[in-house]
Amino acid sequence: MKILLCGADGFIGRHLKATLGRAGHTVIAAQLRKSVPEDVVVDYRQDITAAHWLPRLHGIDVVINAVGTFAEKADADFTRIHATTPCALFSACAEAGVHGVIQLSALGAEGGEEEENQTSHEKDLPPFLRSKGEADRFLARLVRRQPSERKMQAWVVRPSLVYGDDGASAALLRQLASLPFLVLPLAGKVQPIHIDDLCALVTAIVARIVIAEDSAPPVQFVTAVGARALTLRELIAVYRRGLGFGRSFGFTLPRFAAEIVASLAAGLTQPWITRDTLRLLRKDNTAERAQMLAMEALLGHAPRDPASFIDAATARALAADAVLGWSIPFLRLTLAFLWIFTAALSFGLYPVQESLRLLAPFEFSTHTAYAALYAGAVFDLLCGLLTLCYPRRALWVVQIALIAVYTVLISFWLPHWWLHPFGPVTKNLPILALLVLLAALPEASSGKAHIVQTGNAARNS
């Protein structure tokens, strides 16, 4: 089978491409940028008509839509990415005579599998799920209205939280699992599925499309979930054991406090939690027994249990990566605070005359002393702001050099500060160790933290 895989460069798309290729299918990757000459460049922000898609469907047997976004942008809102463009793609598939379409939706997007009109339940859904459901309904309506002699098959796969070692939501959950103390918002149950099981399920559906009989339903909905349902706290505890950590402690954040946190986080460039996320977290995201049996019949075996998601051979590396995931941003924040607070002290939070008295051993003139004090304050402030906004290896090297110079000057002109009971100079040593660590890490690890939204919106990441 020749398959056009939209979103082949995403987490699920990458795994699907590899699995389908091993099954003997020819996979054409449709993504923003070409990796190999055979790839097709698509842009879900712009390709919003069937005319955009028709030339790309020549000779294609099956189309898989695995595109999704978790953060809206001006030109990439949920409606455009999850509904407008997929609907244009589905219309082109019907016109081009594609045998089958597999739509990767999200568990919770349904308002009733047989309903074509939006229900009051669906109107209450967050935009992420509502837009996914809109595309699902359009595809079902499109296929059911096709003439029987040219009917295209449609499969809507609705996964819960998807786990993979390289998945963004899984990485975030492992980071949470590695914390010694955890504060979580009120959350319902989830039923996570391993990426290998999801890919095997989609591959099985492709095989069904190949051998489809006339009696087969034109539209089929498949719920993709794992072996058991767990609360968010239980799931994190399972991952914590898999990573090799001991017991952790924590409590549930009251609803009003969670709303405040979400409101504050909304101002971030990449908010890690939103009010929509909280709404999604509060509802159960699980499957009924009949839905599980139907999925298992397609899959050919029971899905993996979450306790087996983290392989013992990779647990140690994943644990180290999880700790670095939250500790490096935390250390950067404390380092930035150190520089900025030191600057504030020099600018006058600490009496300026007292600061000038500390410089007396250097025998500066009055003007030179003021210049040295404020120049150092400006440099400290720049170091703090750059630590927050532009963390790079070169910055860590500059800070190492600066602290080394400060330490040498103090050791030569103010040696008594080494013996101060509060140890102001000795604290330079752990700061230097931290900076050496940041400088030794790859740029991506010591740079900005990329925190992904949790909740149902992250359940396809």
Tab-separated table of N, CA and C in Angstrom, residues 32 35 51 56 59 76 83 106 109 113 138 153 217 239 246 267 279 301 304 363 386 398 419 438 448:
chain	number	residue	atom	x	y	z
A	32	LEU	N	6.293	19.616	7.215
A	32	LEU	CA	6.659	21.000	6.901
A	32	LEU	C	7.933	21.107	6.076
A	35	SER	N	12.756	15.675	4.541
A	35	SER	CA	13.909	14.974	5.091
A	35	SER	C	14.638	14.218	3.989
A	51	ALA	N	-8.226	21.702	-3.296
A	51	ALA	CA	-7.338	21.920	-4.446
A	51	ALA	C	-5.872	21.844	-4.051
A	56	ARG	N	-1.365	15.937	-4.527
A	56	ARG	CA	-0.526	15.113	-3.659
A	56	ARG	C	-1.081	13.702	-3.476
A	59	GLY	N	-2.030	8.288	-6.904
A	59	GLY	CA	-1.461	6.977	-6.600
A	59	GLY	C	-1.486	6.601	-5.135
A	76	ALA	N	-2.185	29.426	13.437
A	76	ALA	CA	-2.259	27.982	13.648
A	76	ALA	C	-3.160	27.689	14.846
A	83	ALA	N	-9.397	21.053	12.174
A	83	ALA	CA	-10.674	20.915	11.478
A	83	ALA	C	-10.625	21.411	10.034
A	106	ALA	N	-8.702	12.250	19.256
A	106	ALA	CA	-8.347	12.240	20.673
A	106	ALA	C	-9.501	11.688	21.470
A	109	ALA	N	-13.085	13.448	22.332
A	109	ALA	CA	-13.573	14.343	21.295
A	109	ALA	C	-14.974	13.985	20.840
A	113	GLU	N	-20.821	8.622	18.596
A	113	GLU	CA	-20.182	8.237	17.350
A	113	GLU	C	-21.095	8.346	16.143
A	138	PHE	N	-17.073	15.511	10.289
A	138	PHE	CA	-17.047	15.824	8.865
A	138	PHE	C	-16.669	14.592	8.055
A	153	GLN	N	-13.311	4.156	2.811
A	153	GLN	CA	-13.360	3.754	4.215
A	153	GLN	C	-12.787	4.852	5.110
A	217	PRO	N	-18.511	-1.696	7.661
A	217	PRO	CA	-19.055	-0.349	7.885
A	217	PRO	C	-18.151	0.694	7.236
A	239	TYR	N	5.289	5.436	37.098
A	239	TYR	CA	6.494	5.860	36.380
A	239	TYR	C	7.661	6.047	37.346
A	246	GLY	N	12.403	6.194	44.918
A	246	GLY	CA	11.619	5.771	46.069
A	246	GLY	C	10.315	6.527	46.150
A	267	GLY	N	0.461	33.788	30.854
A	267	GLY	CA	1.305	34.874	30.363
A	267	GLY	C	2.640	34.420	29.818
A	279	ARG	N	-9.596	21.801	32.819
A	279	ARG	CA	-10.908	21.212	32.515
A	279	ARG	C	-10.748	19.792	31.982
A	301	HIS	N	-3.891	-8.643	20.492
A	301	HIS	CA	-3.400	-8.959	21.830
A	301	HIS	C	-3.800	-7.840	22.769
A	304	ARG	N	-0.232	-3.079	26.407
A	304	ARG	CA	0.729	-3.118	27.501
A	304	ARG	C	0.212	-2.384	28.725
A	363	GLU	N	41.901	51.279	47.147
A	363	GLU	CA	42.442	52.648	47.067
A	363	GLU	C	42.000	53.347	45.789
A	386	LEU	N	20.394	37.781	30.998
A	386	LEU	CA	20.798	36.847	29.946
A	386	LEU	C	20.625	35.398	30.394
A	398	VAL	N	31.575	33.150	30.377
A	398	VAL	CA	31.797	34.522	30.823
A	398	VAL	C	31.562	34.633	32.333
A	419	LEU	N	37.340	34.087	55.780
A	419	LEU	CA	37.123	33.609	57.146
A	419	LEU	C	35.851	34.161	57.770
A	438	LEU	N	26.542	23.604	33.707
A	438	LEU	CA	25.757	24.189	32.617
A	438	LEU	C	26.575	24.274	31.336
A	448	LYS	N	16.637	27.056	27.170
A	448	LYS	CA	15.292	27.268	27.674
A	448	LYS	C	14.582	25.940	27.862
